[in-house]
Each structure stands twice: as structure tokens, then as C-alpha cells.
Coordinates of N, CA and C in Angstrom, one line a residue:
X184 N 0.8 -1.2 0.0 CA 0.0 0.0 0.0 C 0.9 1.2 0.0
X185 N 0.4 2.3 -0.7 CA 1.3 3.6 -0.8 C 0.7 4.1 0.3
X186 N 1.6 5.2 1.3 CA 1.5 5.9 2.2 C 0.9 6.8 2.2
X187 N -0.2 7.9 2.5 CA -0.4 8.9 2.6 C 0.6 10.0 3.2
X188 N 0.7 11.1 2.4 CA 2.2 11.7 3.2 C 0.5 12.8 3.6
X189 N 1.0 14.0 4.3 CA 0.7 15.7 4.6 C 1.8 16.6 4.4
X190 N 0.8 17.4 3.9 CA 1.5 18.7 3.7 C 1.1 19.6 3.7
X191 N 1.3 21.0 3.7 CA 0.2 22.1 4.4 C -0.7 22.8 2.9
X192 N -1.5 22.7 3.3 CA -2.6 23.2 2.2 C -2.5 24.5 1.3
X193 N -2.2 24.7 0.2 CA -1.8 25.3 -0.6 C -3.0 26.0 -1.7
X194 N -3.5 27.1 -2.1 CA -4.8 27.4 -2.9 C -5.1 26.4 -4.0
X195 N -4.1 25.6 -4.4 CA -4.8 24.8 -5.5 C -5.3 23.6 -5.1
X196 N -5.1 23.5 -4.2 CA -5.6 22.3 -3.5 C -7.5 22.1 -3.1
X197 N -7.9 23.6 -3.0 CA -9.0 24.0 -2.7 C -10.4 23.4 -3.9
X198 N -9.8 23.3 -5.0 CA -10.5 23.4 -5.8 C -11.1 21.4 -6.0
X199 N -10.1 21.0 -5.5 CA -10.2 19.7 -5.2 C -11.1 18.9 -3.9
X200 N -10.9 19.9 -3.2 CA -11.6 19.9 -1.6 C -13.4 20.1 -1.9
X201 N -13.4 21.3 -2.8 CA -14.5 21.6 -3.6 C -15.3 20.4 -4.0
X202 N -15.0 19.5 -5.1 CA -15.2 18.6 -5.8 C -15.8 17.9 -4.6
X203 N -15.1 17.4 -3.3 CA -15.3 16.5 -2.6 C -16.5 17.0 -2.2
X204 N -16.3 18.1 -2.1 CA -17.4 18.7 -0.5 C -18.7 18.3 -2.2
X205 N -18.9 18.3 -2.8 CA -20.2 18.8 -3.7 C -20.7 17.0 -3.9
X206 N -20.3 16.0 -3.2 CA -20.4 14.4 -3.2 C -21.4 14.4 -2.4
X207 N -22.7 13.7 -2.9 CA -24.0 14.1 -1.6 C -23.7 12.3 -1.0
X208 N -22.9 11.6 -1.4 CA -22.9 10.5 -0.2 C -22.1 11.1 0.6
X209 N -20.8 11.6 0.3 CA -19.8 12.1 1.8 C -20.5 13.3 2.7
X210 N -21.5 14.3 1.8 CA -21.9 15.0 2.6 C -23.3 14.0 3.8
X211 N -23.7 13.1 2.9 CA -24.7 12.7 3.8 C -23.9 12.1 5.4
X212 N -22.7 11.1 5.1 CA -22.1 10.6 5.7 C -21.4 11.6 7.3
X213 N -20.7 12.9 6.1 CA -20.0 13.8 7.1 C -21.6 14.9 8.1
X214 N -22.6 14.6 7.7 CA -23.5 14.8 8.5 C -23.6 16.5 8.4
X215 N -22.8 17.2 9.2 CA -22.6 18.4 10.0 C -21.8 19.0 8.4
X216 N -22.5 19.8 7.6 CA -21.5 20.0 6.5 C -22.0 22.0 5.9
X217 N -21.6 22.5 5.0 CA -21.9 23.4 4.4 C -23.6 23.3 4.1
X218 N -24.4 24.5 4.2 CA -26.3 24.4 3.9 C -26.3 24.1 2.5
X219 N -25.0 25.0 1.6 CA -25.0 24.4 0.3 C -23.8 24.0 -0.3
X220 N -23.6 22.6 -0.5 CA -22.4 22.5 -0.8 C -22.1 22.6 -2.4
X221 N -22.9 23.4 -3.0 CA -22.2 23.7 -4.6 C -22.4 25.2 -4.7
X222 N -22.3 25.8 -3.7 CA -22.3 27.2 -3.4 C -20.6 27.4 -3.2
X223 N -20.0 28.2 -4.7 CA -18.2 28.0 -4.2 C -18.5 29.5 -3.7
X224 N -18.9 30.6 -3.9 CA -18.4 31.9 -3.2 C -18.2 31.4 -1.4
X225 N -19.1 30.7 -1.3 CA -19.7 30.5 0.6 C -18.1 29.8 0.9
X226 N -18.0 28.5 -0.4 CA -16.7 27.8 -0.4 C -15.3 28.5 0.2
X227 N -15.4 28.8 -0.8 CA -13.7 30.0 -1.1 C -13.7 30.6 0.3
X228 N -15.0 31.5 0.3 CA -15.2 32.4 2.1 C -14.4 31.6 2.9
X229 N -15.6 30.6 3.0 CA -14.7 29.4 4.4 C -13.8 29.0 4.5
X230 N -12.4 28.6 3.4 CA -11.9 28.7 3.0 C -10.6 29.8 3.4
X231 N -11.0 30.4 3.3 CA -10.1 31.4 2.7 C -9.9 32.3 4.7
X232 N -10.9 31.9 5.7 CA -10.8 32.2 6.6 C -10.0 31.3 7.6
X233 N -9.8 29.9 7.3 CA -9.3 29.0 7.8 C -8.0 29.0 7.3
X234 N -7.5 28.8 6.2 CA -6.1 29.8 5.6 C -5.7 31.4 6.0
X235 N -6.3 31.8 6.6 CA -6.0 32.9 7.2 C -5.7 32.6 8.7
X236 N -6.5 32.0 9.3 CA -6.7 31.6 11.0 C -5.3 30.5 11.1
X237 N -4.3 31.3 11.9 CA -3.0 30.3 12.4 C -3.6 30.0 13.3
X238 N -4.2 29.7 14.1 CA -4.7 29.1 15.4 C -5.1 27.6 14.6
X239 N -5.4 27.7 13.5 CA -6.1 26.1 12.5 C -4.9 25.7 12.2
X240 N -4.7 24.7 12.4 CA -3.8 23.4 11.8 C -4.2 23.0 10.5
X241 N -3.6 23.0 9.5 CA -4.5 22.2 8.3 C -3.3 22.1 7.6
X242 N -3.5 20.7 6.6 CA -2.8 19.8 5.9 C -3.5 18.9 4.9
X243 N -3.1 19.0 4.1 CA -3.4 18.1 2.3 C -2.7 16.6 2.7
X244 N -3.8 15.9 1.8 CA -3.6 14.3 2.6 C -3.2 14.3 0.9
X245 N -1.9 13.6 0.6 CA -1.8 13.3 -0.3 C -1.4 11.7 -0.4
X246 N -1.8 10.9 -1.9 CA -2.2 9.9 -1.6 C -1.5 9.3 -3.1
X247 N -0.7 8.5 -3.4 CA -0.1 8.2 -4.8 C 0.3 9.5 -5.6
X248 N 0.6 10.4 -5.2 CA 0.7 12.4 -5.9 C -0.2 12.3 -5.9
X249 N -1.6 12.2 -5.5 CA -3.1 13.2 -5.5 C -3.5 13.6 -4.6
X250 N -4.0 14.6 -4.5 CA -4.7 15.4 -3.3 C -5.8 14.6 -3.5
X251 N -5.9 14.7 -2.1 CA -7.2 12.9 -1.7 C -7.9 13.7 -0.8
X252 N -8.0 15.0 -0.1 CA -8.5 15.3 1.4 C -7.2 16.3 2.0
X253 N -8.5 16.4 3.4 CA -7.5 17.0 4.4 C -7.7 16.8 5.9
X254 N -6.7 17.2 6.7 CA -7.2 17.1 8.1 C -7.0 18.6 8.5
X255 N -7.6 19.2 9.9 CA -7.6 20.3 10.8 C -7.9 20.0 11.5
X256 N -7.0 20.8 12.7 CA -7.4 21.0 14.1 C -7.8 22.6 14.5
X257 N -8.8 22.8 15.1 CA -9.7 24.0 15.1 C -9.7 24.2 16.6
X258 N -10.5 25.2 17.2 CA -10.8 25.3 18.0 C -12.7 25.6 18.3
X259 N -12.8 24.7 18.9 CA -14.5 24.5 18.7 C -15.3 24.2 20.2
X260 N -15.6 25.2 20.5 CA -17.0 24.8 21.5 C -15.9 24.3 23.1
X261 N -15.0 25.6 23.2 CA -14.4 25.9 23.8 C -13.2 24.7 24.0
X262 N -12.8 23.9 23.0 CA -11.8 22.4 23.5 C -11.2 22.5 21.6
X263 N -10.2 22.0 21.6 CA -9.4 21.6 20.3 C -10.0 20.5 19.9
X264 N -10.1 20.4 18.6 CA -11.1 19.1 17.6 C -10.2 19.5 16.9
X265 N -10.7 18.3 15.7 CA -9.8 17.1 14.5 C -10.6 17.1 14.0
X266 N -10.6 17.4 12.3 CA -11.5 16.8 11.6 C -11.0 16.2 10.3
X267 N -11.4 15.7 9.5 CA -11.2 15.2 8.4 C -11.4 15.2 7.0
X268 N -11.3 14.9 6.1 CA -12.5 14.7 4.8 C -11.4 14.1 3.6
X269 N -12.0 12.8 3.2 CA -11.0 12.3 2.1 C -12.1 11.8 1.6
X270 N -11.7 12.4 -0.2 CA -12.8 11.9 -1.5 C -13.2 10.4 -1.4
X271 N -14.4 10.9 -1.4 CA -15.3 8.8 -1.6 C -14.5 8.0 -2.6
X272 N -14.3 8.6 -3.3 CA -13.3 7.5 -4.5 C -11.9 7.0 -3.7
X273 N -11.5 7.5 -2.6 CA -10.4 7.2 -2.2 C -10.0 6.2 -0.7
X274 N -12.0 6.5 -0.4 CA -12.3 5.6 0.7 C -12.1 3.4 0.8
X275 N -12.1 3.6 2.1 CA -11.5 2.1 1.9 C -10.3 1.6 1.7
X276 N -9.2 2.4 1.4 CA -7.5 2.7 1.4 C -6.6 2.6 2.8
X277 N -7.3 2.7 4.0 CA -6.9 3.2 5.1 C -6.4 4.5 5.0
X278 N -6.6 4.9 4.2 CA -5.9 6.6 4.0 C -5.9 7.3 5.0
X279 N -7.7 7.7 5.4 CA -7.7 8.3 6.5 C -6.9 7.9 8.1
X280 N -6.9 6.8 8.0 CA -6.2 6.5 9.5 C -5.1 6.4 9.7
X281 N -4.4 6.1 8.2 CA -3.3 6.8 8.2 C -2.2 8.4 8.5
X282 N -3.5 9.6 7.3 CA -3.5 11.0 7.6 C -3.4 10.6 8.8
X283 N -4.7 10.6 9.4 CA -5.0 11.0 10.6 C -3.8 10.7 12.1
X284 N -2.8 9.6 11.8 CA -2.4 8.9 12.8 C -1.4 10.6 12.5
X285 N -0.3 10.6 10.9 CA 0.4 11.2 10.9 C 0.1 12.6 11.7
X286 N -1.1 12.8 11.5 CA -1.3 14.6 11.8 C -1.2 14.6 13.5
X287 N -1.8 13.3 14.0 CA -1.7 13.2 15.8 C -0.5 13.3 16.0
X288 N 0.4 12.4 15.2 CA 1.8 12.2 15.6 C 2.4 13.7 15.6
X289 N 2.4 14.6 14.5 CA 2.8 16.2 14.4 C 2.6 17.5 15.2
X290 N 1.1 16.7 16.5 CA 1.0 17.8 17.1 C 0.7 17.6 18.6
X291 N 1.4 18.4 19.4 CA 1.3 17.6 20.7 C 0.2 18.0 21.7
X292 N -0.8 18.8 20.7 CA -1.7 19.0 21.7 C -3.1 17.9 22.1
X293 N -2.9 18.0 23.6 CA -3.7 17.1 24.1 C -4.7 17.8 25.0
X294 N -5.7 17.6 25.4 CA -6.5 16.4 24.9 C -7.2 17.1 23.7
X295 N -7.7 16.0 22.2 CA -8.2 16.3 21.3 C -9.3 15.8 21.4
X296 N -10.3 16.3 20.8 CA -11.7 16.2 20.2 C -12.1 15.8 19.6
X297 N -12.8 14.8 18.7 CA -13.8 14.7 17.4 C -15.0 14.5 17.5
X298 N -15.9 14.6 16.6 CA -17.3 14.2 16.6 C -17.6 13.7 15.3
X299 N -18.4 12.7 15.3 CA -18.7 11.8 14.2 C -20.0 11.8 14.6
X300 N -20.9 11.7 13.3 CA -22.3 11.3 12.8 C -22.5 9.4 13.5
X301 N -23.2 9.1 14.7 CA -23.6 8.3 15.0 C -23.4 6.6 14.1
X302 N -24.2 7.1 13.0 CA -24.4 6.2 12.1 C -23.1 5.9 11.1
X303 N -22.1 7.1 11.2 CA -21.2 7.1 10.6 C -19.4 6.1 11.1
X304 N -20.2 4.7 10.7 CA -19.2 4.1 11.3 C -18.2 4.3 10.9
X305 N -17.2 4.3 9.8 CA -16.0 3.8 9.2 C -15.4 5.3 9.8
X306 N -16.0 6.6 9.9 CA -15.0 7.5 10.8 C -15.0 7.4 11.9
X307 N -16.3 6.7 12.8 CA -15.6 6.6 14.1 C -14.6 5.0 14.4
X308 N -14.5 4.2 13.5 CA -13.5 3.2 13.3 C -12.2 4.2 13.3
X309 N -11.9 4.5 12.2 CA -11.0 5.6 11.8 C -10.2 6.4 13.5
X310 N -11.1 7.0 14.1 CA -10.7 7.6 15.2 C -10.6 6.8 16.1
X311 N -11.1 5.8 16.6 CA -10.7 4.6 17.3 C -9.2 3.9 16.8
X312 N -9.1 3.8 16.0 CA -7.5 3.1 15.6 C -6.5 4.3 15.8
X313 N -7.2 5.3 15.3 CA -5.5 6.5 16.3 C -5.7 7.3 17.6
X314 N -6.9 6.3 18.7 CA -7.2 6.3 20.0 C -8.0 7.3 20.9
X315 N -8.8 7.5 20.0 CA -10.0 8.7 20.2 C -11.3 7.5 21.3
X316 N -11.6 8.1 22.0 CA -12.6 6.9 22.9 C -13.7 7.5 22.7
X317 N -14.7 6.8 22.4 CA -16.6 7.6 22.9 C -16.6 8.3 24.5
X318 N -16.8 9.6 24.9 CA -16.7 10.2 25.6 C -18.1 10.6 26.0
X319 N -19.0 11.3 25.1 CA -20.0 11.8 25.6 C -20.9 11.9 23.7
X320 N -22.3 12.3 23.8 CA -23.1 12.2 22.8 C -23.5 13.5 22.8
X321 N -24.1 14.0 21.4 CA -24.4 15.5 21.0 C -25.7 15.0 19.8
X322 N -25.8 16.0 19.7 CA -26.7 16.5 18.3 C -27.1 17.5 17.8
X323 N -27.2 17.7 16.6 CA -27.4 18.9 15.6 C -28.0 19.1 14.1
X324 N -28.2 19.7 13.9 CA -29.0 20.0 12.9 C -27.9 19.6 11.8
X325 N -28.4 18.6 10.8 CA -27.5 18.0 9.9 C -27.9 18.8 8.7
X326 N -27.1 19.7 8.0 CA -27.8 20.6 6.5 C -27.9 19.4 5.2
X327 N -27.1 18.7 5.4 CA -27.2 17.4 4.2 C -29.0 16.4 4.5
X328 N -28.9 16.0 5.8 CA -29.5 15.6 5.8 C -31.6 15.9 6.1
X329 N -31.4 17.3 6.3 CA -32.6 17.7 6.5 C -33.0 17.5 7.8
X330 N -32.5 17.1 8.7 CA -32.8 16.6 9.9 C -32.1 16.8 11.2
X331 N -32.4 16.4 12.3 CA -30.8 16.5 13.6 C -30.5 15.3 13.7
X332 N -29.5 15.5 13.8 CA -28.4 14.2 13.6 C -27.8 13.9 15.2
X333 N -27.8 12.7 15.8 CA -27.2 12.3 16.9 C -25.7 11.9 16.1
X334 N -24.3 12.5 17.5 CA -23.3 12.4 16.9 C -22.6 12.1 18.6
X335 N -21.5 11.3 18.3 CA -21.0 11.0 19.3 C -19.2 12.0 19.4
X336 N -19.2 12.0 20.7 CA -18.0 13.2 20.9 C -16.9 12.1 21.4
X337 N -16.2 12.2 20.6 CA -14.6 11.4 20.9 C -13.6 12.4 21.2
X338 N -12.6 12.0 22.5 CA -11.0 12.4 22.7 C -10.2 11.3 22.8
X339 N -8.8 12.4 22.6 CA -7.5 11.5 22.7 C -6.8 12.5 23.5
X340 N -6.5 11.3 24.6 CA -5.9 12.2 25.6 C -4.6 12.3 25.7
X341 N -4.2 11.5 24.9 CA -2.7 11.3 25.2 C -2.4 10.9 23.5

């Protein structure tokens, strides 16, 4: 299997991120996502604020030379979160748990956060293999899905 390397996210990379985000299985899956995800002005905005914000961690998951995704660490709802997003076409690779191990390995801050869509098993697998534990449960209004979505809250404490 080829490696996923990271590297820090670059403008052309965006346009790729795009493509992903506008996938209505990954958006159904990622739950918690953009109200419209083929809206690029809203894109670019968001975008373009998180490339501005050094407080965000972010990195291009590259995968055989392709930009496949990315990871960030944010600050959210008063505690540091992890998030992710790698193209459906790329799923089933271990990619993500790979990214994801590298990016824990690169940053020493602890304790981190994630939240996953309930039903959304293969990312809360994903965060279980680079040692995120079910912590506590949440919910919110899902824009993909029309609905509120129960989502469970994972950390890694160490």
C-alpha cells in the first residue's frame, strides 16, 4: 500500500476539496457540513478564513501524488477538535487513518476532540484506531441531511 504523506494546504488544493465537498454520499455521511455544498463563493469564504486563522492546523492528505482530502485542528466549542474529509473515491484505502495517525503524531496537543455522525461508522473506526474513545453524545441539525443528527464526541488524551 502507498503511504499517505501531509503537507500544508496550498490554494490549488481548494479546488479539489470543492469537488469533494459537492459528493451528496460524503456529505450525507459527514452529517454536519456546508447548507450548500455547490455554493463556491460560501466555499472560497470558508476557506479562505481558515487559511488565514494560524490558530487552525490544516494539511493536504496526499495519496499516490493526489490530493485525496484533508485534516484540521480547530478550535471549537471551547476544547481543540480534529476533523477530516477524504474523497469517496479514495475511501477504503486506510488513508484516512493513516492522515489522521500522521497529523496526531505532528501535534502535541492534548487532549483532542472529534465528533462523528452516529451512524457514521467507518470514521468513528478511523478515530478509534489513532485512540480517540466515545466520551460523551451530542446533536445537531444535519444541512445534508434535513434533519438533527445524533453524533457522538470522541477524545485522545494522550
Amino acid at each position: 500500500m502507498e503511504i499517505a504523506m501531509l503537507r500544508d494546504v496550498i490554494e490549488d488544493d481548494l479546488s479539489i476539496f470543492f469537488e469533494h465537498q459537492m459528493d451528496t454520499i460524503s456529505n450525507f455521511m459527514a452529517a454536519f457540513t456546508a447548507k450548500d455544498p455547490s455554493d463556491k463563493i460560501a466555499f472560497k469564504a470558508h476557506w479562505e478564513k481558515i487559511l488565514n486563522n494560524e490558530t487552525i492546523i490544516k494539511k493536504t492528505v496526499i495519496y499516490n501524488g493526489n490530493v485525496v482530502g484533508h485534516v484540521l485542528s480547530f478550535e471549537q466549542f471551547g476544547e481543540r477538535e480534529v476533523s477530516y474529509w477524504i474523497g469517496r473515491e479514495y475511501w477504503g484505502k486506510g488513508i484516512a487513518t493513516e492522515a489522521l495517525s500522521q497529523f496526531l503524531d505532528s501535534i502535541i496537543i492534548r487532549p483532542l476532540y472529534a465528533r462523528a455522525a452516529k451512524d457514521n461508522i467507518a470514521s468513528i473506526r478511523v478515530l478509534e484506531k489513532c485512540g480517540f474513545e466515545i466520551k460523551g453524545e451530542d446533536k445537531g441539525y444535519s444541512n445534508s441531511r434535513a434533519e438533527e443528527v445524533e453524533e457522538y464526541i470522541l477524545k485522545l488524551s494522550q
